[in-house]
PDB file of C-alpha atoms in Angstrom:
ATOM      1  CA  MET A   1     142.655 173.866  82.141  1.00  0.00           C
ATOM      2  CA  GLY A   2     141.477 170.052  82.295  1.00  0.00           C
ATOM      3  CA  GLU A   3     140.578 170.290  85.982  1.00  0.00           C
ATOM      4  CA  ALA A   4     138.310 173.060  85.036  1.00  0.00           C
ATOM      5  CA  VAL A   5     136.547 171.435  82.342  1.00  0.00           C
ATOM      6  CA  ARG A   6     136.263 168.321  84.609  1.00  0.00           C
ATOM      7  CA  ALA A   7     134.736 170.273  87.335  1.00  0.00           C
ATOM      8  CA  ALA A   8     132.169 171.775  85.048  1.00  0.00           C
ATOM      9  CA  GLY A   9     131.097 168.281  84.193  1.00  0.00           C
ATOM     10  CA  GLY A  10     133.068 167.773  80.935  1.00  0.00           C
ATOM     11  CA  THR A  11     135.377 165.299  79.823  1.00  0.00           C
ATOM     12  CA  ALA A  12     139.147 166.352  79.420  1.00  0.00           C
ATOM     13  CA  ASP A  13     142.539 164.470  79.160  1.00  0.00           C
ATOM     14  CA  HIS A  14     145.887 165.097  77.786  1.00  0.00           C
ATOM     15  CA  VAL A  15     148.609 162.840  76.064  1.00  0.00           C
ATOM     16  CA  ARG A  16     152.475 163.841  76.235  1.00  0.00           C
ATOM     17  CA  CYS A  17     153.359 164.095  72.483  1.00  0.00           C
ATOM     18  CA  ASP A  18     156.379 164.967  70.412  1.00  0.00           C
ATOM     19  CA  LEU A  19     155.741 166.336  67.074  1.00  0.00           C
ATOM     20  CA  ALA A  20     159.085 164.922  65.909  1.00  0.00           C
ATOM     21  CA  ASP A  21     157.909 161.418  66.597  1.00  0.00           C
ATOM     22  CA  PRO A  22     155.152 160.537  64.344  1.00  0.00           C
ATOM     23  CA  ALA A  23     154.311 157.369  66.419  1.00  0.00           C
ATOM     24  CA  SER A  24     153.189 159.755  69.429  1.00  0.00           C
ATOM     25  CA  VAL A  25     151.452 162.106  67.248  1.00  0.00           C
ATOM     26  CA  ARG A  26     149.310 159.121  65.958  1.00  0.00           C
ATOM     27  CA  ALA A  27     148.827 157.894  69.393  1.00  0.00           C
ATOM     28  CA  ALA A  28     147.521 161.165  70.649  1.00  0.00           C
ATOM     29  CA  VAL A  29     144.988 161.165  67.937  1.00  0.00           C
ATOM     30  CA  ASP A  30     143.952 157.582  68.651  1.00  0.00           C
ATOM     31  CA  ARG A  31     143.651 158.766  72.394  1.00  0.00           C
ATOM     32  CA  ALA A  32     141.214 161.413  71.376  1.00  0.00           C
ATOM     33  CA  VAL A  33     138.996 159.064  69.597  1.00  0.00           C
ATOM     34  CA  GLU A  34     139.289 156.452  72.144  1.00  0.00           C
ATOM     35  CA  LEU A  35     138.184 159.190  74.882  1.00  0.00           C
ATOM     36  CA  TYR A  36     135.387 160.712  72.893  1.00  0.00           C
ATOM     37  CA  GLY A  37     134.360 158.189  70.292  1.00  0.00           C
ATOM     38  CA  ARG A  38     134.927 160.587  67.386  1.00  0.00           C
ATOM     39  CA  LEU A  39     137.117 163.470  66.154  1.00  0.00           C
ATOM     40  CA  ASP A  40     135.422 166.622  64.995  1.00  0.00           C
ATOM     41  CA  VAL A  41     138.197 169.339  65.152  1.00  0.00           C
ATOM     42  CA  ALA A  42     142.023 169.510  65.927  1.00  0.00           C
ATOM     43  CA  PHE A  43     144.247 172.438  66.562  1.00  0.00           C
ATOM     44  CA  ASN A  44     147.951 171.693  65.637  1.00  0.00           C
ATOM     45  CA  ASN A  45     149.503 174.156  67.935  1.00  0.00           C
ATOM     46  CA  ALA A  46     153.276 173.404  68.644  1.00  0.00           C
ATOM     47  CA  ALA A  47     156.649 174.372  67.169  1.00  0.00           C
ATOM     48  CA  ALA A  48     160.456 174.109  67.519  1.00  0.00           C
ATOM     49  CA  ILE A  49     162.335 177.557  67.058  1.00  0.00           C
ATOM     50  CA  GLN A  50     165.888 177.894  66.112  1.00  0.00           C
ATOM     51  CA  ARG A  51     168.694 179.627  67.456  1.00  0.00           C
ATOM     52  CA  PRO A  52     168.432 183.199  66.001  1.00  0.00           C
ATOM     53  CA  GLY A  53     170.953 184.204  63.362  1.00  0.00           C
ATOM     54  CA  PRO A  54     171.769 183.861  59.702  1.00  0.00           C
ATOM     55  CA  MET A  55     171.052 180.760  57.772  1.00  0.00           C
ATOM     56  CA  ASP A  56     174.800 179.848  57.148  1.00  0.00           C
ATOM     57  CA  GLN A  57     175.255 179.735  60.992  1.00  0.00           C
ATOM     58  CA  LEU A  58     172.509 177.170  61.549  1.00  0.00           C
ATOM     59  CA  THR A  59     173.725 173.551  62.002  1.00  0.00           C
ATOM     60  CA  GLU A  60     172.141 170.931  59.667  1.00  0.00           C
ATOM     61  CA  ALA A  61     170.836 169.021  62.821  1.00  0.00           C
ATOM     62  CA  GLU A  62     169.124 172.011  63.938  1.00  0.00           C
ATOM     63  CA  PHE A  63     167.604 172.686  60.478  1.00  0.00           C
ATOM     64  CA  ASP A  64     166.416 169.155  60.432  1.00  0.00           C
ATOM     65  CA  HIS A  65     164.791 169.354  63.694  1.00  0.00           C
ATOM     66  CA  VAL A  66     163.024 172.631  63.019  1.00  0.00           C
ATOM     67  CA  LEU A  67     161.472 170.987  59.673  1.00  0.00           C
ATOM     68  CA  ALA A  68     160.710 167.669  61.568  1.00  0.00           C
ATOM     69  CA  VAL A  69     158.622 169.527  64.356  1.00  0.00           C
ATOM     70  CA  ASP A  70     157.396 172.537  62.384  1.00  0.00           C
ATOM     71  CA  LEU A  71     156.584 170.817  58.885  1.00  0.00           C
ATOM     72  CA  LYS A  72     156.618 167.148  59.158  1.00  0.00           C
ATOM     73  CA  GLY A  73     154.947 167.029  62.468  1.00  0.00           C
ATOM     74  CA  PRO A  74     151.765 168.780  61.216  1.00  0.00           C
ATOM     75  CA  TRP A  75     151.732 166.805  58.070  1.00  0.00           C
ATOM     76  CA  VAL A  76     151.711 163.404  60.197  1.00  0.00           C
ATOM     77  CA  ALA A  77     149.120 165.079  62.628  1.00  0.00           C
ATOM     78  CA  MET A  78     146.908 166.258  59.743  1.00  0.00           C
ATOM     79  CA  ASN A  79     146.984 162.695  58.055  1.00  0.00           C
ATOM     80  CA  ALA A  80     145.949 161.017  61.183  1.00  0.00           C
ATOM     81  CA  GLU A  81     143.437 163.366  61.969  1.00  0.00           C
ATOM     82  CA  ILE A  82     141.785 163.492  58.576  1.00  0.00           C
ATOM     83  CA  ALA A  83     141.568 159.664  58.737  1.00  0.00           C
ATOM     84  CA  ALA A  84     139.975 159.980  62.273  1.00  0.00           C
ATOM     85  CA  ILE A  85     137.435 162.546  61.301  1.00  0.00           C
ATOM     86  CA  ARG A  86     136.560 160.281  58.079  1.00  0.00           C
ATOM     87  CA  ALA A  87     135.982 157.365  60.199  1.00  0.00           C
ATOM     88  CA  THR A  88     134.110 158.957  62.836  1.00  0.00           C
ATOM     89  CA  ALA A  89     132.331 162.349  62.594  1.00  0.00           C
ATOM     90  CA  GLY A  90     132.534 162.456  58.789  1.00  0.00           C
ATOM     91  CA  SER A  91     133.336 166.172  58.628  1.00  0.00           C
ATOM     92  CA  GLY A  92     135.282 168.746  60.643  1.00  0.00           C
ATOM     93  CA  ALA A  93     138.000 171.242  60.958  1.00  0.00           C
ATOM     94  CA  ILE A  94     141.597 171.599  61.376  1.00  0.00           C
ATOM     95  CA  VAL A  95     143.650 174.647  62.281  1.00  0.00           C
ATOM     96  CA  ASN A  96     147.456 174.771  62.044  1.00  0.00           C
ATOM     97  CA  THR A  97     149.669 177.223  63.818  1.00  0.00           C
ATOM     98  CA  SER A  98     151.778 179.039  61.261  1.00  0.00           C
ATOM     99  CA  SER A  99     153.513 182.286  62.041  1.00  0.00           C
ATOM    100  CA  VAL A 100     153.680 185.990  60.723  1.00  0.00           C
ATOM    101  CA  GLY A 101     157.118 185.244  60.027  1.00  0.00           C
ATOM    102  CA  SER A 102     156.000 182.978  57.202  1.00  0.00           C
ATOM    103  CA  LEU A 103     154.587 185.963  55.434  1.00  0.00           C
ATOM    104  CA  MET A 104     158.072 187.751  54.918  1.00  0.00           C
ATOM    105  CA  GLY A 105     161.755 187.157  54.758  1.00  0.00           C
ATOM    106  CA  ASN A 106     163.024 186.204  58.121  1.00  0.00           C
ATOM    107  CA  PRO A 107     166.723 186.680  58.473  1.00  0.00           C
ATOM    108  CA  ALA A 108     166.769 185.954  62.268  1.00  0.00           C
ATOM    109  CA  LEU A 109     164.745 182.734  61.836  1.00  0.00           C
ATOM    110  CA  PRO A 110     165.145 181.296  58.270  1.00  0.00           C
ATOM    111  CA  ALA A 111     164.514 177.892  59.017  1.00  0.00           C
ATOM    112  CA  TYR A 112     161.754 178.613  61.250  1.00  0.00           C
ATOM    113  CA  GLY A 113     160.266 181.098  58.889  1.00  0.00           C
ATOM    114  CA  ALA A 114     160.758 178.541  55.763  1.00  0.00           C
ATOM    115  CA  ALA A 115     158.962 175.751  57.750  1.00  0.00           C
ATOM    116  CA  LYS A 116     156.003 177.859  58.598  1.00  0.00           C
ATOM    117  CA  ARG A 117     155.787 179.068  55.013  1.00  0.00           C
ATOM    118  CA  ALA A 118     155.679 175.512  53.707  1.00  0.00           C
ATOM    119  CA  LEU A 119     153.074 174.683  56.327  1.00  0.00           C
ATOM    120  CA  ASN A 120     150.733 177.458  54.842  1.00  0.00           C
ATOM    121  CA  SER A 121     151.087 175.625  51.302  1.00  0.00           C
ATOM    122  CA  LEU A 122     150.597 172.302  53.136  1.00  0.00           C
ATOM    123  CA  THR A 123     147.375 173.797  54.580  1.00  0.00           C
ATOM    124  CA  ALA A 124     146.003 175.116  51.394  1.00  0.00           C
ATOM    125  CA  SER A 125     146.669 171.764  49.583  1.00  0.00           C
ATOM    126  CA  ALA A 126     144.834 170.024  52.268  1.00  0.00           C
ATOM    127  CA  ALA A 127     141.917 172.456  52.301  1.00  0.00           C
ATOM    128  CA  MET A 128     141.572 171.810  48.272  1.00  0.00           C
ATOM    129  CA  THR A 129     141.987 168.120  48.768  1.00  0.00           C
ATOM    130  CA  TYR A 130     139.422 167.310  51.631  1.00  0.00           C
ATOM    131  CA  GLY A 131     137.095 170.224  51.079  1.00  0.00           C
ATOM    132  CA  PRO A 132     134.671 168.214  49.007  1.00  0.00           C
ATOM    133  CA  GLU A 133     134.443 165.747  51.992  1.00  0.00           C
ATOM    134  CA  GLY A 134     133.456 168.618  54.344  1.00  0.00           C
ATOM    135  CA  ILE A 135     136.833 168.826  56.108  1.00  0.00           C
ATOM    136  CA  ARG A 136     137.919 172.498  56.503  1.00  0.00           C
ATOM    137  CA  VAL A 137     141.641 173.260  56.954  1.00  0.00           C
ATOM    138  CA  ASN A 138     142.864 176.520  57.873  1.00  0.00           C
ATOM    139  CA  ALA A 139     146.012 178.292  59.486  1.00  0.00           C
ATOM    140  CA  ILE A 140     146.401 181.032  61.907  1.00  0.00           C
ATOM    141  CA  ALA A 141     149.647 183.390  61.644  1.00  0.00           C
ATOM    142  CA  PRO A 142     150.292 184.793  65.116  1.00  0.00           C
ATOM    143  CA  GLY A 143     152.600 187.705  65.525  1.00  0.00           C
ATOM    144  CA  THR A 144     154.534 188.384  68.837  1.00  0.00           C
ATOM    145  CA  THR A 145     152.912 186.144  71.456  1.00  0.00           C
ATOM    146  CA  MET A 146     153.952 186.123  75.111  1.00  0.00           C
ATOM    147  CA  THR A 147     154.988 182.354  75.349  1.00  0.00           C
ATOM    148  CA  GLU A 148     158.062 180.550  76.486  1.00  0.00           C
ATOM    149  CA  MET A 149     159.264 180.472  72.889  1.00  0.00           C
ATOM    150  CA  ILE A 150     159.144 184.460  72.684  1.00  0.00           C
ATOM    151  CA  ASP A 151     161.043 184.373  76.212  1.00  0.00           C
ATOM    152  CA  ALA A 152     163.753 182.147  74.487  1.00  0.00           C
ATOM    153  CA  TRP A 153     164.267 184.594  71.577  1.00  0.00           C
ATOM    154  CA  GLU A 154     164.314 187.358  73.895  1.00  0.00           C
ATOM    155  CA  GLU A 155     167.131 185.788  76.078  1.00  0.00           C
ATOM    156  CA  ALA A 156     169.105 184.934  73.088  1.00  0.00           C
ATOM    157  CA  THR A 157     168.610 188.357  71.476  1.00  0.00           C
ATOM    158  CA  PRO A 158     167.782 191.055  74.295  1.00  0.00           C
ATOM    159  CA  GLY A 159     165.360 193.680  73.216  1.00  0.00           C
ATOM    160  CA  ILE A 160     163.743 191.777  70.437  1.00  0.00           C
ATOM    161  CA  VAL A 161     160.355 191.971  72.119  1.00  0.00           C
ATOM    162  CA  ASP A 162     160.643 195.685  72.234  1.00  0.00           C
ATOM    163  CA  ARG A 163     161.672 195.912  68.689  1.00  0.00           C
ATOM    164  CA  LEU A 164     158.697 193.624  67.500  1.00  0.00           C
ATOM    165  CA  ASN A 165     156.229 195.593  69.496  1.00  0.00           C
ATOM    166  CA  ALA A 166     157.473 198.877  67.751  1.00  0.00           C
ATOM    167  CA  GLN A 167     156.550 197.222  64.289  1.00  0.00           C
ATOM    168  CA  THR A 168     153.126 196.297  65.731  1.00  0.00           C
ATOM    169  CA  PRO A 169     150.309 198.782  65.258  1.00  0.00           C
ATOM    170  CA  LEU A 170     148.626 197.716  68.426  1.00  0.00           C
ATOM    171  CA  GLY A 171     152.005 198.119  70.428  1.00  0.00           C
ATOM    172  CA  ARG A 172     152.225 194.899  72.389  1.00  0.00           C
ATOM    173  CA  GLY A 173     152.494 191.270  72.298  1.00  0.00           C
ATOM    174  CA  ALA A 174     149.567 188.975  72.289  1.00  0.00           C
ATOM    175  CA  ASP A 175     148.310 186.873  75.203  1.00  0.00           C
ATOM    176  CA  PRO A 176     148.120 183.349  74.126  1.00  0.00           C
ATOM    177  CA  ALA A 177     144.296 183.370  74.987  1.00  0.00           C
ATOM    178  CA  GLU A 178     143.865 185.897  72.257  1.00  0.00           C
ATOM    179  CA  ILE A 179     145.485 183.594  69.607  1.00  0.00           C
ATOM    180  CA  ALA A 180     143.432 180.801  70.968  1.00  0.00           C
ATOM    181  CA  GLU A 181     140.184 182.775  70.310  1.00  0.00           C
ATOM    182  CA  ALA A 182     140.990 183.009  66.687  1.00  0.00           C
ATOM    183  CA  ALA A 183     141.665 179.318  66.492  1.00  0.00           C
ATOM    184  CA  ALA A 184     138.387 178.490  68.166  1.00  0.00           C
ATOM    185  CA  TRP A 185     136.451 180.595  65.635  1.00  0.00           C
ATOM    186  CA  LEU A 186     137.993 178.883  62.791  1.00  0.00           C
ATOM    187  CA  LEU A 187     137.320 175.472  64.332  1.00  0.00           C
ATOM    188  CA  SER A 188     133.741 176.504  65.005  1.00  0.00           C
ATOM    189  CA  ASP A 189     130.628 176.497  62.692  1.00  0.00           C
ATOM    190  CA  ARG A 190     130.801 180.175  62.748  1.00  0.00           C
ATOM    191  CA  ALA A 191     133.599 179.700  60.265  1.00  0.00           C
ATOM    192  CA  SER A 192     131.619 177.216  58.231  1.00  0.00           C
ATOM    193  CA  TYR A 193     132.621 178.925  54.756  1.00  0.00           C
ATOM    194  CA  VAL A 194     136.094 179.403  55.606  1.00  0.00           C
ATOM    195  CA  THR A 195     139.055 177.029  54.301  1.00  0.00           C
ATOM    196  CA  GLY A 196     142.334 177.332  52.877  1.00  0.00           C
ATOM    197  CA  THR A 197     143.047 180.752  54.603  1.00  0.00           C
ATOM    198  CA  VAL A 198     145.916 181.804  56.469  1.00  0.00           C
ATOM    199  CA  LEU A 199     144.578 184.204  59.372  1.00  0.00           C
ATOM    200  CA  ARG A 200     146.829 186.874  60.557  1.00  0.00           C
ATOM    201  CA  VAL A 201     146.478 187.396  64.384  1.00  0.00           C
ATOM    202  CA  ASP A 202     149.320 189.700  64.534  1.00  0.00           C
ATOM    203  CA  GLY A 203     148.271 193.181  66.043  1.00  0.00           C
ATOM    204  CA  GLY A 204     148.547 194.643  62.599  1.00  0.00           C
ATOM    205  CA  MET A 205     152.182 193.879  62.099  1.00  0.00           C
ATOM    206  CA  ARG A 206     151.842 192.907  58.465  1.00  0.00           C
ATOM    207  CA  SER A 207     149.112 195.477  57.674  1.00  0.00           C
TER     208      SER A 207
END
């Protein structure tokens, strides 16, 4: 993707970042400001999934890791992004990736669902706090999306993708590009009056 942007005359770069490492998260935001001179928008799109199974079978270390990546990571990122937007662009937009699993009980992925539901609350709080400054904060809640994460779940629980698709009116998982389109809209000026929302991009799973 970066090569395509550069070939078209744009500027693109990447930084390896570990959401469980606050210093690397802040460094990634700093690199964006260094490269572009400002920060207008940010898409916090990363997560760690747990081993599928009941919550009493999850180790404390795994629970802590899921919360560190899926909740603390976006909190650290948003704090750094808000500071950078304030210092440069002055106003902007942030989108966090939640999950349709945050909108219901999630017995197969209880720590993951809990972290994502907490992220919804953090998103709403940030929207209320920073809206007066012109900083919009929203989340998307994807349904089944054909990524390495869903591949890992399918490997651990064979047949889960078919079962999830059977619960989805559109009858299939999303291509990652379909999720990106929703995030791009929320980050754009076309969504200039949208903040504090969790947008379902789930093929109708929670209709």
